[in-house]
Amino acid sequence: MLEHTSYAILPSEEGGAEEQVHEVGAVESVKWNGKVVEGTLTEGAFFLYLLNDQTLRFSVHPFEKVSTDSTLAVVEDEPVEDADYSDTDAELFLTYKNLQVTIKKNRLSITAQRNGKTAFHLSGVSFTKDKKVFGTFEKDAKTPIYGLGEKSGFLNKNGEKITNWNTDVFAPHNKDTVELYQSIPFVLIHDPGETTTGVFLDNSHRTEFDMQTFKDRVRFSAEGGPLNTYIILGEDIKDTIRGYTTITGTTPLPPQWSLGYHQSRYSYRSEEEVREVAAAFEKYEIPLDCIFLDIHYMNDYRVFTFNKDRFPNANNLIKELNERGIDVVPIVDPGVKKDVEYPVYREGVSENFFSTYIDGSIYYGAVWPGTSAFPDFFQSRVQKWWGHLHGFYTEKGVRGIWNDMNEPSVFNESKTMDLDVRHNQDGKLISHREGHNLYGLYMSKATFEGLKELIPNTRPFSLTRAGYAGVQRYSAVWTGDNRSHWEHLEMSLPMIMNLGMSGVAFSGADVGGFASDCTPELLVRWTQVGAFLPYFRNHSVQDSIYQEPWAFNKETMTIVKKFIQLRYQFIPYLYTLFHEAEKSGVPVVRPLIMEYPEDKEATDISDQFLLGRDVMVAPMLRPGQTHRSVYFPEGTWFDWWNEEEIEGGKFHLVYADLETIPVFVKAGTVLPFGDEVRNTKEQQRVSLIAFSNGDRDMRGRLYEDDHISYNYQKGEYVLTDIVLSSDGDVKTYKQGDFESNLVVSDIKIIGK
Ligand code: MIG
């Protein structure tokens, strides 16, 4: 407890021993095998190769022979076949198309140029005797840095020191709490109008990006293993994310019901309570796609069970809700209760499915069920076992699973497993120290792939708290235990934008705030924001006041309902953006700087975001606030509510009473806009809203398919490009012949 008092800052021993850092030194020998350059150093070894004309990979290991293995994050990574290699006494050169890489031999350094512009310069690699490895690259002191996944603070991470170690943090989420649930060691260095470079340190140990200590340099490091790095030289931010998601995969198109409004609570404690919640949505005619079951549904927190007192007939409950168009998503934690009479535990023990120490004894830790064992998701056979266990839910009609506590969180001093627990990557043994940050990713994989097999030709929904780079391939991410604080509403925006710039297009924060007590005004303002973010779930902790749409008063409910309805009307546009995210890796929610990469004014804007390219949202983030300043990038914008034209390239003071959130659409946009519906399971007619652009054409796009299956991958979709001339002539260009709900003739033109 004393660490929360002044005792925490008792006088330190000044000038304590600094850790000694050693250089890896010179390139001693090199081998080129036509694809990969391999070499030895004064200390250790390295390799380098090019993946395509924008990406290179190098790895330096100060201690061991360096392996080309990557973590589960990486899906595509082949050296190009026809790179040019040459070699002088002082340097090595590797070239492919417009990408040129130079290695200096006398003291290892690496320079990468694209189109003749230097976009990356690694000036040194060093290490400590305790196996930490450091790389240093050059950067102008002011150049902004984005990415790093789910971190607290503002959009631009330049000037900060950020570490990655998946941690269950109930409180507090603030600037000083750097380690949260996800670890994505990827930064995007963007010098507006100059260069954009992505640096992905694929090393699952605790990693650090120090953008603070050195003025014109960034030092990145890992507490073990090699400095295994991918460098992506992009044309701009989007192109760099495209490059990064080529390596780590894109966010797959989610089932459309997962984009609707979701209602949760820790916990709805009985069948009756769940029915009451569903009934209230129906009574008040508020759209709803999903209700969550938190840990109280289980029998003493045994996963894959129902508590017979509280949920005597879960089958009927789920069936009944499904028939009303409501999905049910149960929580599944990794901890398996130590109980010899519990089949999941017994099977896990007898089949050696649990994480163990090196002597084979099972690691036990305390979580909700009491003493528990933790599946070793690193093994394919454990992934299969765990995946199939979900048949317990899917046979009842469940199509989505919520994974929590998978950092993994354990109730002890270190908050997680012992670091010397072993994980078995199908034959390769690694310590928990190395595997810790991967645990959630492997669990997500097991969950997603299990569901996919159990419910044939159906896109599963999985939601995870913990993850590592590449998590987007398996799960949506929610940002964990935030609070009903205005500051947390504000912080959720840069968090979600940086997740997007780290490959995770499908994310959201608990609307209304999880812990602490929500207020009517906060619920309204938060719902207004959530309606425009990729994942939209209201969730709150036990013992806090309820925050369902009707929980406060009629006025609050009316406004909350209006924005849930509006969310559904934006789903055709949103779904089209998810289609784009799957194709290109470009996220659904984007910071202004992504669409206006040369605009220096936009580099630090954390409190406004773009939904796709053309819809800009500038939320109210303080109680009582009805005015705020908004930055409008170049061009003409329209106010969504009063249709007024606004000139960009400057700041404006905008007004929004409690019933509105400032939303603007770029001139020249044709926005697909759906009719009001009860949820995504209802057929939705789509019309068009066009925002005039002088005498130029207006353009839009709509992607449609069956919302749920994988048939779209066999061509059963329709992608409609809409071009509207200034005199009202509409042309559509279609790919695919899936039946469309778009009524092209129903078009409203604003600004004429
Ligand atoms: O420590 O399952 O972040 O969303 O409601 C609490 C109970 C464990 C933490 C999750 C939260 C969830 C809660 N869980």
CSV table of C-alpha atoms and ligand atoms in Angstrom, one decimal, residues 266 294-295 331 368 402 404-405 465 478 481 514 539, ligand 1:
chain,number,residue,atom,x,y,z
A,266,TYR,CA,-20.9,-7.6,-15.6
A,294,ASP,CA,-20.4,-12.2,-18.4
A,295,ILE,CA,-18.9,-14.6,-15.8
A,331,ILE,CA,-17.4,-14.8,-22.0
A,368,TRP,CA,-12.2,-16.4,-10.8
A,402,TRP,CA,-15.7,-13.0,-25.8
A,404,ASP,CA,-11.1,-11.9,-21.4
A,405,MET,CA,-8.3,-12.3,-18.8
A,465,ARG,CA,-8.9,-8.2,-24.5
A,478,TRP,CA,-12.1,-3.8,-26.9
A,481,ASP,CA,-11.5,-1.7,-18.1
A,514,PHE,CA,-16.9,0.2,-17.5
A,539,HIS,CA,-20.7,-2.4,-20.9
B,1,MIG,O1,-11.5,-8.4,-13.6
B,1,MIG,O2,-15.6,-10.8,-16.5
B,1,MIG,O3,-12.3,-6.3,-18.8
B,1,MIG,O4,-15.1,-6.4,-19.3
B,1,MIG,O5,-16.7,-7.5,-17.3
B,1,MIG,C1,-12.8,-8.5,-14.1
B,1,MIG,C2,-15.7,-9.7,-15.7
B,1,MIG,C3,-12.8,-9.5,-15.2
B,1,MIG,C4,-12.6,-7.8,-16.9
B,1,MIG,C5,-13.2,-7.3,-18.2
B,1,MIG,C6,-14.6,-6.9,-18.1
B,1,MIG,C7,-15.4,-8.0,-17.5
B,1,MIG,C8,-14.9,-8.5,-16.2
B,1,MIG,N1,-13.5,-8.9,-16.4
